[in-house]
Tab-separated table of C-alpha atoms and ligand atoms in Angstrom:
chain	number	residue	atom	x	y	z
A	1	MET	CA	-10.137	100.237	-51.575
A	2	ASP	CA	-13.128	98.478	-53.174
A	3	GLN	CA	-13.835	98.744	-56.879
A	4	PHE	CA	-16.788	97.909	-59.123
A	5	LEU	CA	-16.234	95.807	-62.257
A	6	ILE	CA	-19.157	96.544	-64.595
A	7	THR	CA	-19.663	94.891	-67.980
A	8	GLY	CA	-21.934	96.726	-70.415
A	9	SER	CA	-23.818	97.480	-72.271
A	10	SER	CA	-27.019	96.841	-70.344
A	11	ARG	CA	-30.534	98.032	-70.883
A	12	ILE	CA	-31.422	99.301	-67.411
A	13	ALA	CA	-34.888	97.898	-66.720
A	14	GLY	CA	-36.702	96.408	-63.746
A	15	GLU	CA	-38.045	97.337	-60.306
A	16	VAL	CA	-36.296	98.762	-57.218
A	17	THR	CA	-37.608	99.695	-53.792
A	18	ILE	CA	-36.356	103.088	-52.655
A	19	SER	CA	-34.799	103.421	-49.186
A	20	GLY	CA	-35.242	106.141	-46.596
A	21	ALA	CA	-33.494	109.391	-47.523
A	22	LYS	CA	-29.885	109.732	-46.316
A	23	ASN	CA	-30.323	113.513	-46.147
A	24	ALA	CA	-33.381	113.158	-43.937
A	25	ALA	CA	-32.134	110.299	-41.744
A	26	LEU	CA	-29.045	112.286	-40.682
A	27	PRO	CA	-30.874	115.361	-39.258
A	28	LEU	CA	-33.591	113.096	-37.790
A	29	LEU	CA	-30.938	111.100	-35.911
A	30	ALA	CA	-29.442	114.353	-34.606
A	31	ALA	CA	-32.907	115.495	-33.501
A	32	MET	CA	-33.214	112.378	-31.295
A	33	ILE	CA	-30.699	114.087	-28.956
A	34	LEU	CA	-33.401	116.629	-28.083
A	35	ALA	CA	-35.867	114.055	-26.659
A	36	GLU	CA	-36.040	113.409	-22.887
A	37	THR	CA	-37.829	110.074	-23.451
A	38	PRO	CA	-36.999	107.289	-25.972
A	39	THR	CA	-37.465	107.832	-29.709
A	40	THR	CA	-37.919	105.268	-32.499
A	41	LEU	CA	-37.085	106.005	-36.145
A	42	HIS	CA	-38.147	103.642	-38.987
A	43	ASN	CA	-37.028	103.368	-42.643
A	44	VAL	CA	-33.454	104.343	-41.744
A	45	PRO	CA	-31.132	103.286	-44.593
A	46	SER	CA	-28.060	101.126	-43.871
A	47	LEU	CA	-25.373	103.536	-45.111
A	48	GLN	CA	-21.871	104.415	-44.026
A	49	ASP	CA	-22.941	107.991	-43.183
A	50	VAL	CA	-25.728	106.679	-40.944
A	51	ARG	CA	-23.354	104.282	-39.174
A	52	THR	CA	-20.900	107.135	-38.608
A	53	LEU	CA	-23.522	109.420	-37.056
A	54	ILE	CA	-24.847	106.617	-34.843
A	55	GLU	CA	-21.276	105.958	-33.667
A	56	LEU	CA	-20.815	109.662	-32.962
A	57	ILE	CA	-24.073	109.966	-30.953
A	58	GLY	CA	-23.256	106.739	-29.095
A	59	GLY	CA	-19.893	108.268	-28.196
A	60	MET	CA	-21.764	110.843	-26.110
A	61	GLY	CA	-22.937	108.047	-23.817
A	62	ILE	CA	-26.394	107.982	-25.466
A	63	ASN	CA	-27.986	104.535	-25.894
A	64	ILE	CA	-28.650	104.415	-29.663
A	65	GLN	CA	-29.156	101.132	-31.503
A	66	LYS	CA	-30.004	100.180	-35.103
A	67	GLN	CA	-31.847	96.901	-35.781
A	68	GLY	CA	-32.631	96.481	-39.483
A	69	ASP	CA	-34.076	99.801	-40.622
A	70	THR	CA	-35.202	100.879	-37.134
A	71	VAL	CA	-33.153	103.073	-34.789
A	72	THR	CA	-34.051	103.456	-31.116
A	73	CYS	CA	-32.502	106.150	-28.964
A	74	ASP	CA	-32.600	106.883	-25.224
A	75	THR	CA	-30.674	109.998	-24.203
A	76	LYS	CA	-30.889	109.419	-20.396
A	77	SER	CA	-27.304	108.171	-20.144
A	78	ILE	CA	-25.627	111.041	-22.045
A	79	ASP	CA	-22.314	111.932	-20.377
A	80	ASN	CA	-20.552	114.274	-22.810
A	81	PHE	CA	-21.337	116.810	-25.520
A	82	TYR	CA	-18.329	116.165	-27.759
A	83	ALA	CA	-18.135	115.311	-31.493
A	84	PRO	CA	-14.571	114.263	-32.408
A	85	TYR	CA	-12.744	115.262	-35.600
A	86	ASP	CA	-11.942	111.690	-36.616
A	87	LEU	CA	-15.659	111.007	-37.068
A	88	VAL	CA	-16.827	114.460	-38.202
A	89	LYS	CA	-14.165	114.611	-40.952
A	90	THR	CA	-15.678	111.514	-42.605
A	91	MET	CA	-19.250	112.764	-42.350
A	92	ARG	CA	-19.747	116.543	-42.515
A	93	ALA	CA	-23.399	116.416	-41.494
A	94	SER	CA	-22.185	115.573	-37.972
A	95	ILE	CA	-22.290	119.345	-37.450
A	96	LEU	CA	-26.049	118.818	-37.043
A	97	VAL	CA	-25.515	117.595	-33.450
A	98	LEU	CA	-24.408	121.112	-32.494
A	99	GLY	CA	-27.873	122.680	-32.409
A	100	PRO	CA	-29.506	119.926	-30.331
A	101	LEU	CA	-26.631	119.730	-27.797
A	102	LEU	CA	-26.502	123.506	-27.395
A	103	ALA	CA	-30.267	123.848	-27.068
A	104	ARG	CA	-30.844	121.014	-24.596
A	105	PHE	CA	-27.627	120.947	-22.555
A	106	GLY	CA	-26.370	124.511	-23.016
A	107	GLU	CA	-22.964	123.467	-24.305
A	108	ALA	CA	-21.212	121.563	-27.102
A	109	GLU	CA	-17.743	120.938	-28.504
A	110	VAL	CA	-18.060	119.844	-32.138
A	111	SER	CA	-15.290	119.525	-34.693
A	112	LEU	CA	-15.578	121.828	-37.672
A	113	PRO	CA	-16.531	119.540	-40.593
A	114	GLY	CA	-13.950	120.797	-43.058
A	115	GLY	CA	-14.528	120.750	-46.788
A	116	CYS	CA	-15.042	117.927	-49.238
A	117	ALA	CA	-14.521	117.249	-52.950
A	118	ILE	CA	-17.404	119.458	-54.065
A	119	GLY	CA	-16.596	122.560	-52.065
A	120	SER	CA	-15.330	124.280	-48.929
A	121	ARG	CA	-18.712	123.720	-47.240
A	122	PRO	CA	-18.503	126.457	-44.561
A	123	VAL	CA	-20.907	126.512	-41.579
A	124	ASP	CA	-20.735	130.255	-40.886
A	125	GLN	CA	-24.517	130.602	-41.162
A	126	HIS	CA	-25.100	127.948	-38.515
A	127	LEU	CA	-22.760	129.727	-36.074
A	128	LYS	CA	-24.115	133.212	-36.896
A	129	ALA	CA	-27.630	132.029	-36.053
A	130	PHE	CA	-26.560	130.460	-32.750
A	131	GLU	CA	-24.823	133.725	-31.774
A	132	ALA	CA	-28.023	135.597	-32.625
A	133	MET	CA	-29.706	133.238	-30.129
A	134	GLY	CA	-27.291	134.372	-27.417
A	135	ALA	CA	-24.710	131.596	-27.678
A	136	THR	CA	-20.994	132.262	-27.227
A	137	ILE	CA	-19.142	130.585	-30.071
A	138	THR	CA	-15.371	130.189	-30.206
A	139	VAL	CA	-13.340	128.135	-32.669
A	140	GLU	CA	-10.204	126.553	-31.217
A	141	ASN	CA	-7.952	123.892	-32.777
A	142	GLY	CA	-10.578	123.093	-35.400
A	143	TYR	CA	-13.394	122.691	-32.876
A	144	VAL	CA	-16.500	124.818	-32.378
A	145	ILE	CA	-16.932	125.457	-28.651
A	146	ALA	CA	-20.453	126.674	-27.990
A	147	GLN	CA	-22.016	127.918	-24.754
A	148	ALA	CA	-25.624	128.977	-24.227
A	149	PRO	CA	-26.157	132.280	-22.372
A	150	LYS	CA	-26.117	132.076	-18.563
A	151	GLY	CA	-29.160	130.157	-17.401
A	152	GLY	CA	-28.357	127.596	-20.043
A	153	LYS	CA	-31.142	128.433	-22.491
A	154	LEU	CA	-30.802	129.838	-26.000
A	155	LEU	CA	-33.001	132.872	-26.665
A	156	GLY	CA	-35.566	133.058	-29.461
A	157	CYS	CA	-34.759	135.742	-32.056
A	158	LYS	CA	-35.523	137.014	-35.544
A	159	PHE	CA	-32.865	135.728	-37.998
A	160	SER	CA	-32.561	135.379	-41.777
A	161	PHE	CA	-29.914	133.301	-43.539
A	162	ASP	CA	-27.633	135.137	-45.975
A	163	MET	CA	-28.122	132.272	-48.425
A	164	VAL	CA	-30.381	129.225	-48.511
A	165	THR	CA	-28.702	126.490	-46.477
A	166	VAL	CA	-30.263	123.071	-45.851
A	167	GLY	CA	-28.002	122.156	-42.930
A	168	GLY	CA	-28.172	125.636	-41.482
A	169	THR	CA	-31.965	125.608	-41.510
A	170	GLU	CA	-32.013	122.145	-39.910
A	171	ASN	CA	-29.480	122.992	-37.181
A	172	VAL	CA	-31.293	126.180	-36.212
A	173	ILE	CA	-34.864	124.841	-36.108
A	174	MET	CA	-33.623	122.053	-33.820
A	175	ALA	CA	-32.000	124.644	-31.548
A	176	ALA	CA	-34.968	127.040	-31.640
A	177	ALA	CA	-37.375	124.248	-30.624
A	178	LEU	CA	-36.005	124.424	-27.034
A	179	ALA	CA	-35.092	128.124	-26.919
A	180	LYS	CA	-36.652	130.555	-24.455
A	181	GLY	CA	-39.135	132.563	-26.532
A	182	THR	CA	-40.009	132.581	-30.207
A	183	THR	CA	-37.668	132.414	-33.214
A	184	ILE	CA	-38.687	133.771	-36.600
A	185	LEU	CA	-36.382	132.224	-39.190
A	186	GLY	CA	-36.186	133.777	-42.682
A	187	ASN	CA	-34.783	132.509	-46.018
A	188	CYS	CA	-35.213	128.894	-44.878
A	189	ALA	CA	-34.450	125.935	-47.135
A	190	LEU	CA	-37.590	124.221	-48.509
A	191	GLU	CA	-36.085	120.791	-49.243
A	192	PRO	CA	-38.366	117.802	-48.413
A	193	GLU	CA	-35.780	116.643	-45.880
A	194	VAL	CA	-36.123	119.933	-43.973
A	195	VAL	CA	-39.903	119.461	-43.935
A	196	ASP	CA	-39.431	115.880	-42.693
A	197	LEU	CA	-37.286	117.132	-39.789
A	198	ALA	CA	-39.761	119.871	-38.843
A	199	ASN	CA	-42.599	117.329	-38.877
A	200	MET	CA	-40.683	114.997	-36.552
A	201	LEU	CA	-39.892	117.896	-34.177
A	202	VAL	CA	-43.627	118.677	-34.038
A	203	ALA	CA	-44.274	115.001	-33.237
A	204	MET	CA	-41.815	115.454	-30.339
A	205	GLY	CA	-43.830	118.414	-29.025
A	206	ALA	CA	-42.178	121.328	-30.835
A	207	LYS	CA	-44.294	124.306	-31.873
A	208	ILE	CA	-43.396	125.194	-35.473
A	209	SER	CA	-45.483	127.059	-38.048
A	210	GLY	CA	-44.670	127.849	-41.685
A	211	ILE	CA	-43.226	124.372	-42.320
A	212	GLY	CA	-42.337	124.087	-46.011
A	213	THR	CA	-42.193	127.849	-46.469
A	214	ALA	CA	-39.257	130.282	-46.459
A	215	THR	CA	-40.247	131.728	-43.059
A	216	MET	CA	-40.690	129.407	-40.091
A	217	THR	CA	-41.832	130.517	-36.649
A	218	ILE	CA	-40.635	128.317	-33.806
A	219	GLU	CA	-42.105	128.888	-30.337
A	220	GLY	CA	-39.602	127.404	-27.871
A	221	VAL	CA	-40.906	124.813	-25.386
A	222	GLU	CA	-39.504	123.574	-22.043
A	223	ARG	CA	-38.790	120.039	-23.168
A	224	LEU	CA	-39.315	117.603	-26.043
A	225	HIS	CA	-40.475	113.992	-25.673
A	226	GLY	CA	-39.702	110.952	-27.789
A	227	CYS	CA	-41.856	109.809	-30.693
A	228	GLU	CA	-42.101	107.102	-33.341
A	229	TYR	CA	-41.362	108.416	-36.827
A	230	SER	CA	-40.448	107.177	-40.331
A	231	VAL	CA	-37.832	108.654	-42.688
A	232	VAL	CA	-39.125	110.141	-45.956
A	233	PRO	CA	-38.138	108.201	-49.147
A	234	ASP	CA	-34.892	109.218	-50.874
A	235	ARG	CA	-35.728	111.465	-53.847
A	236	ILE	CA	-32.110	111.476	-55.070
A	237	GLU	CA	-31.811	107.684	-54.987
A	238	THR	CA	-35.124	107.615	-56.911
A	239	GLY	CA	-33.862	110.029	-59.559
A	240	SER	CA	-30.525	108.200	-59.828
A	241	TYR	CA	-32.151	104.870	-60.763
A	242	LEU	CA	-34.703	106.460	-63.102
A	243	ALA	CA	-31.787	108.205	-64.867
A	244	GLY	CA	-30.427	104.770	-65.813
A	245	ALA	CA	-33.573	104.122	-67.869
A	246	LEU	CA	-33.115	107.366	-69.802
A	247	MET	CA	-29.505	106.459	-70.662
A	248	THR	CA	-30.222	102.984	-72.028
A	249	ARG	CA	-33.697	103.123	-73.628
A	250	GLY	CA	-34.753	101.286	-70.475
A	251	ASP	CA	-37.796	100.972	-68.245
A	252	VAL	CA	-37.389	101.454	-64.463
A	253	LEU	CA	-40.085	101.280	-61.804
A	254	THR	CA	-39.119	102.811	-58.435
A	255	LYS	CA	-41.365	101.773	-55.526
A	256	ASN	CA	-41.861	103.247	-52.039
A	257	THR	CA	-41.234	106.789	-53.279
A	258	SER	CA	-43.253	109.844	-54.286
A	259	ALA	CA	-43.328	112.004	-57.419
A	260	LEU	CA	-44.026	115.034	-55.187
A	261	LEU	CA	-40.454	114.795	-53.850
A	262	LEU	CA	-38.744	115.254	-57.202
A	263	ALA	CA	-41.122	117.124	-59.524
A	264	PRO	CA	-38.362	119.360	-61.008
A	265	VAL	CA	-36.335	116.270	-61.934
A	266	LEU	CA	-39.282	114.430	-63.516
A	267	GLU	CA	-40.069	117.530	-65.611
A	268	LYS	CA	-36.539	117.470	-67.030
A	269	PHE	CA	-36.777	113.719	-67.657
A	270	GLU	CA	-39.932	114.364	-69.729
A	271	ASP	CA	-38.173	117.222	-71.574
A	272	MET	CA	-35.467	114.659	-72.489
A	273	GLY	CA	-38.139	112.358	-73.973
A	274	ALA	CA	-38.929	109.952	-71.122
A	275	ILE	CA	-42.460	108.668	-70.534
A	276	ILE	CA	-43.040	109.241	-66.810
A	277	THR	CA	-45.981	107.585	-65.087
A	278	THR	CA	-46.642	107.860	-61.360
A	279	GLY	CA	-48.858	106.421	-58.632
A	280	GLU	CA	-49.276	107.145	-54.940
A	281	ASP	CA	-45.987	105.469	-53.993
A	282	TRP	CA	-44.250	104.677	-57.289
A	283	ILE	CA	-42.677	106.312	-60.358
A	284	ARG	CA	-41.921	104.651	-63.723
A	285	ALA	CA	-39.593	105.969	-66.412
A	286	GLN	CA	-39.693	104.458	-69.918
A	287	MET	CA	-37.346	105.575	-72.691
A	288	LYS	CA	-37.986	104.602	-76.295
A	289	GLY	CA	-35.330	106.553	-78.203
A	290	ARG	CA	-32.197	108.662	-77.768
A	291	PRO	CA	-32.458	111.363	-75.061
A	292	LYS	CA	-33.066	114.952	-76.160
A	293	SER	CA	-30.646	117.680	-74.990
A	294	VAL	CA	-31.574	119.757	-71.944
A	295	ASP	CA	-30.552	122.933	-70.069
A	296	ILE	CA	-30.078	122.616	-66.291
A	297	ARG	CA	-29.531	125.287	-63.642
A	298	THR	CA	-29.212	123.854	-60.121
A	299	GLN	CA	-31.176	125.780	-57.498
A	300	PRO	CA	-32.450	125.323	-53.947
A	301	HIS	CA	-35.756	123.385	-53.766
A	302	PRO	CA	-38.174	123.581	-55.543
A	303	GLY	CA	-35.574	124.262	-58.250
A	304	PHE	CA	-33.530	121.515	-59.898
A	305	PRO	CA	-31.496	119.739	-57.143
A	306	THR	CA	-27.710	119.946	-57.288
A	307	ASP	CA	-27.597	116.319	-56.079
A	308	MET	CA	-29.052	115.216	-59.447
A	309	GLN	CA	-26.715	117.314	-61.633
A	310	ALA	CA	-24.111	114.598	-62.264
A	311	GLN	CA	-26.705	111.924	-63.016
A	312	VAL	CA	-28.571	114.071	-65.564
A	313	MET	CA	-25.259	115.117	-67.124
A	314	ALA	CA	-24.536	111.429	-67.796
A	315	ILE	CA	-27.844	111.233	-69.696
A	316	ALA	CA	-27.056	114.459	-71.580
A	317	CYS	CA	-23.728	112.926	-72.710
A	318	LEU	CA	-25.753	110.575	-74.943
A	319	ALA	CA	-28.330	113.144	-76.073
A	320	ASP	CA	-29.099	114.202	-79.631
A	321	GLY	CA	-27.799	117.774	-79.337
A	322	THR	CA	-25.924	120.075	-76.952
A	323	SER	CA	-26.920	120.582	-73.288
A	324	THR	CA	-25.861	123.323	-70.868
A	325	PHE	CA	-25.428	122.944	-67.097
A	326	ILE	CA	-24.995	125.777	-64.600
A	327	GLU	CA	-24.061	124.634	-61.082
A	328	ASN	CA	-25.198	127.384	-58.721
A	329	ILE	CA	-24.917	125.661	-55.343
A	330	PHE	CA	-21.360	124.291	-55.023
A	331	GLU	CA	-18.123	125.716	-56.365
A	332	ASN	CA	-16.539	122.453	-57.473
A	333	ARG	CA	-19.220	119.983	-58.483
A	334	TYR	CA	-17.891	118.963	-61.915
A	335	MET	CA	-15.368	116.352	-60.719
A	336	HIS	CA	-17.309	113.747	-62.726
A	337	VAL	CA	-16.605	115.607	-66.001
A	338	PRO	CA	-13.037	114.350	-66.668
A	339	GLU	CA	-14.217	110.827	-65.783
A	340	LEU	CA	-17.197	111.006	-68.172
A	341	ASN	CA	-14.869	112.374	-70.868
A	342	ARG	CA	-12.651	109.300	-70.343
A	343	LEU	CA	-15.728	107.272	-71.314
A	344	GLY	CA	-15.989	109.172	-74.608
A	345	ALA	CA	-18.219	112.070	-73.570
A	346	SER	CA	-17.620	115.564	-74.967
A	347	ILE	CA	-17.944	118.047	-72.091
A	348	GLN	CA	-16.335	121.477	-71.737
A	349	VAL	CA	-16.320	123.219	-68.337
A	350	ASP	CA	-15.900	126.975	-67.900
A	351	GLY	CA	-16.344	128.014	-64.257
A	352	HIS	CA	-19.886	127.138	-63.133
A	353	THR	CA	-20.977	126.224	-66.684
A	354	ALA	CA	-20.588	122.877	-68.433
A	355	VAL	CA	-21.449	122.403	-72.128
A	356	VAL	CA	-22.211	118.800	-73.109
A	357	LYS	CA	-22.148	117.826	-76.781
A	358	GLY	CA	-24.110	114.570	-77.142
A	359	VAL	CA	-22.266	111.499	-78.485
A	360	GLU	CA	-23.724	108.239	-79.813
A	361	CYS	CA	-22.406	106.027	-77.016
A	362	PHE	CA	-19.925	105.681	-74.165
A	363	THR	CA	-16.842	103.492	-74.538
A	364	ALA	CA	-15.637	101.339	-71.629
A	365	ALA	CA	-12.638	102.602	-69.624
A	366	PRO	CA	-11.330	102.525	-66.044
A	367	VAL	CA	-12.672	105.544	-64.084
A	368	MET	CA	-12.560	106.912	-60.533
A	369	ALA	CA	-15.452	107.959	-58.308
A	370	THR	CA	-14.821	111.408	-56.828
A	371	ASP	CA	-17.898	112.111	-54.714
A	372	LEU	CA	-21.176	110.486	-53.772
A	373	ARG	CA	-23.478	111.545	-56.595
A	374	ALA	CA	-20.755	111.571	-59.267
A	375	SER	CA	-20.114	107.890	-58.488
A	376	MET	CA	-23.680	106.944	-59.419
A	377	SER	CA	-23.453	108.910	-62.684
A	378	LEU	CA	-20.310	106.897	-63.548
A	379	VAL	CA	-21.996	103.587	-62.645
A	380	MET	CA	-24.866	104.303	-65.043
A	381	ALA	CA	-22.466	105.511	-67.745
A	382	VAL	CA	-20.244	102.412	-67.684
A	383	ALA	CA	-23.329	100.192	-67.561
A	384	ALA	CA	-24.386	101.855	-70.825
A	385	ALA	CA	-20.898	101.423	-72.340
A	386	GLU	CA	-19.943	98.374	-74.440
A	387	GLY	CA	-17.271	96.355	-72.596
A	388	GLU	CA	-15.682	96.040	-69.155
A	389	SER	CA	-15.036	99.067	-66.929
A	390	LEU	CA	-13.471	99.306	-63.479
A	391	ILE	CA	-14.657	102.078	-61.122
A	392	ASP	CA	-12.214	102.920	-58.339
A	393	ARG	CA	-12.901	104.514	-54.894
A	394	ILE	CA	-16.486	103.307	-54.712
A	395	TYR	CA	-16.505	103.929	-50.944
A	396	HIS	CA	-18.133	107.182	-52.050
A	397	ILE	CA	-21.187	105.304	-53.307
A	398	ASP	CA	-21.460	103.227	-50.124
A	399	ARG	CA	-22.028	106.460	-48.204
A	400	GLY	CA	-25.367	107.152	-49.887
A	401	TYR	CA	-26.837	104.212	-51.834
A	402	GLU	CA	-28.179	101.310	-49.762
A	403	HIS	CA	-27.687	97.750	-51.154
A	404	VAL	CA	-26.435	99.362	-54.368
A	405	GLU	CA	-25.206	96.174	-56.094
A	406	ASP	CA	-28.458	94.282	-55.386
A	407	LYS	CA	-30.551	97.141	-56.734
A	408	LEU	CA	-28.374	97.567	-59.837
A	409	ARG	CA	-28.460	93.798	-60.551
A	410	ALA	CA	-32.275	93.928	-60.249
A	411	LEU	CA	-32.129	96.540	-63.019
A	412	GLY	CA	-30.023	94.328	-65.279
A	413	VAL	CA	-26.568	95.736	-64.566
A	414	ASN	CA	-23.705	93.217	-64.720
A	415	ILE	CA	-21.757	94.361	-61.635
A	416	GLU	CA	-19.170	92.803	-59.339
A	417	ARG	CA	-17.531	94.360	-56.254
A	418	ILE	CA	-13.763	93.753	-56.118
A	419	ASN	CA	-12.079	94.120	-52.722
A	420	SER	CA	-8.677	95.459	-53.637
A	421	ASN	CA	-6.353	96.203	-50.761
A	422	ASN	CA	-4.227	98.788	-52.591
B	501	EPZ	C1	-27.143	119.407	-47.908
B	501	EPZ	O1	-25.808	119.809	-47.682
B	501	EPZ	C2	-27.064	117.994	-48.450
B	501	EPZ	N1	-26.446	117.123	-47.453
B	501	EPZ	C3	-26.248	117.969	-49.744
B	501	EPZ	O2	-26.267	116.633	-50.247
B	501	EPZ	C4	-26.935	118.889	-50.755
B	501	EPZ	O3	-26.181	118.930	-51.945
B	501	EPZ	C5	-27.050	120.301	-50.160
B	501	EPZ	O4	-27.769	120.247	-48.905
B	501	EPZ	C6	-27.785	121.251	-51.088
B	501	EPZ	O5	-29.066	120.769	-51.354
B	501	EPZ	C7	-27.186	116.692	-46.405
B	501	EPZ	O6	-28.349	117.025	-46.270
B	501	EPZ	C8	-26.505	115.796	-45.422
B	501	EPZ	P1	-26.142	123.774	-47.799
B	501	EPZ	P2	-25.519	121.170	-46.834
B	501	EPZ	O7	-25.854	124.223	-46.414
B	501	EPZ	O8	-26.565	121.367	-45.821
B	501	EPZ	C9	-23.108	127.367	-48.654
B	501	EPZ	C10	-25.349	114.630	-51.066
B	501	EPZ	O9	-24.762	114.329	-52.110
B	501	EPZ	N2	-23.115	127.553	-47.191
B	501	EPZ	O10	-27.546	123.896	-48.320
B	501	EPZ	O11	-24.106	121.128	-46.404
B	501	EPZ	C11	-22.455	126.045	-49.050
B	501	EPZ	O12	-21.063	126.207	-49.179
B	501	EPZ	C12	-25.016	115.937	-50.367
B	501	EPZ	O13	-26.232	113.932	-50.510
B	501	EPZ	C13	-22.391	128.612	-46.640
B	501	EPZ	O14	-21.729	129.373	-47.358
B	501	EPZ	O15	-25.677	122.261	-47.989
B	501	EPZ	C14	-23.112	125.754	-50.386
B	501	EPZ	O16	-22.431	126.475	-51.400
B	501	EPZ	C15	-23.956	116.718	-51.112
B	501	EPZ	N3	-22.395	128.781	-45.287
B	501	EPZ	C16	-24.526	126.327	-50.225
B	501	EPZ	O17	-24.453	127.253	-49.119
B	501	EPZ	C17	-23.124	127.945	-44.452
B	501	EPZ	O18	-23.110	128.168	-43.219
B	501	EPZ	C18	-25.590	125.273	-49.897
B	501	EPZ	O19	-25.128	124.519	-48.793
B	501	EPZ	C19	-23.857	126.889	-45.037
B	501	EPZ	C20	-23.849	126.711	-46.405
């Protein structure tokens, strides 16, 4: 299992170009299944999760290729509608192929994704919506077996999610795009990645109104054609690198991104004392002194994103004062806390609440990455710590941060990847 050896302390400063968003690329790749003619997708990041989903879609007999950051897909040769457990278990978002397969081909057999470190991650809302559209859903041996009503077409309906779900919203708008009739979908997620997917579906010929609002109306069409589309920049990657500046009195310029994608995060950065300047496709964070404490409650967009909670907590560990975090989205998203405490932080967790008493500095120590976003908070923390630190299980970070060592070195981090075969 690879490890990172990082020698601090570094002032995190420099320029990085932001990649396409992992959490947009994955639903966009799934949406390619819906197109009867070839589709081309640009700005697709080279990440383990993307490779896994491409392998899974290719396993259906679909001709899908990635050259550089461009993916081309031709669905003509599809010969099965099956998503196996051995791939789905490593990449939960594979469940997003269910809606497209069911909507276009009337059937699908997709492994249940199972949970992960941050929570049980159920998909009950996805399945409830498909049943409301007339599908027969059974779960056997860990697989979802889905059948469209006779005639092979899902039926448009009026449905509201019991809670805001990004994946649920994405799966259902993909399915509704080819349903017979109109679907009115309530309590939709508003994340930029959901908007990106809806915009690509429209480019493929879908009829969707209310994009970016909590109620979307999708008028089903007979068929969808291919298109050429580009993945939206990754707002969480952007925020993760900017956070490094706030931890080390640094100065980070992120290019090929947009402040509109992460306004709630930039507001908190300014509350913590950062000077944030922005342009059409760039954001700069400068930090002169010690961060100020902050209170964070994670919420669905446009609230503060749960995917930035660990990174901002790492900043709060060094703040002048006490910060409070309330994690409202996932039931177990404080796995980074014991690791940050190993680095000298002073964090107390009680259920969904974490109280962070600021300390002067981190001290180097070996730590372990536990999930994707926690791993980046640890990287920034050990980079800020005086001395050598080893981070174990960094396969987590490879799932979601493209060319992570190159980008960190460009920001002044002294980092080396160690291939350890234990
Ligand atoms: C997406 O996960 C993201 N992943 C997550 O990013 C992100 O944290 C999350 O949205 C919230 O913003 C991708 O887009 C690939 P949800 P998703 O459905 O769709 C509960 C990262 O680090 N729920 O919005 O799985 C669920 O348990 C990852 O990049 C149900 O109960 O999240 C959770 O508590 C981590 N039943 C809450 O809703 C359902 O059917 C939000 O989940 C669906 C969800």
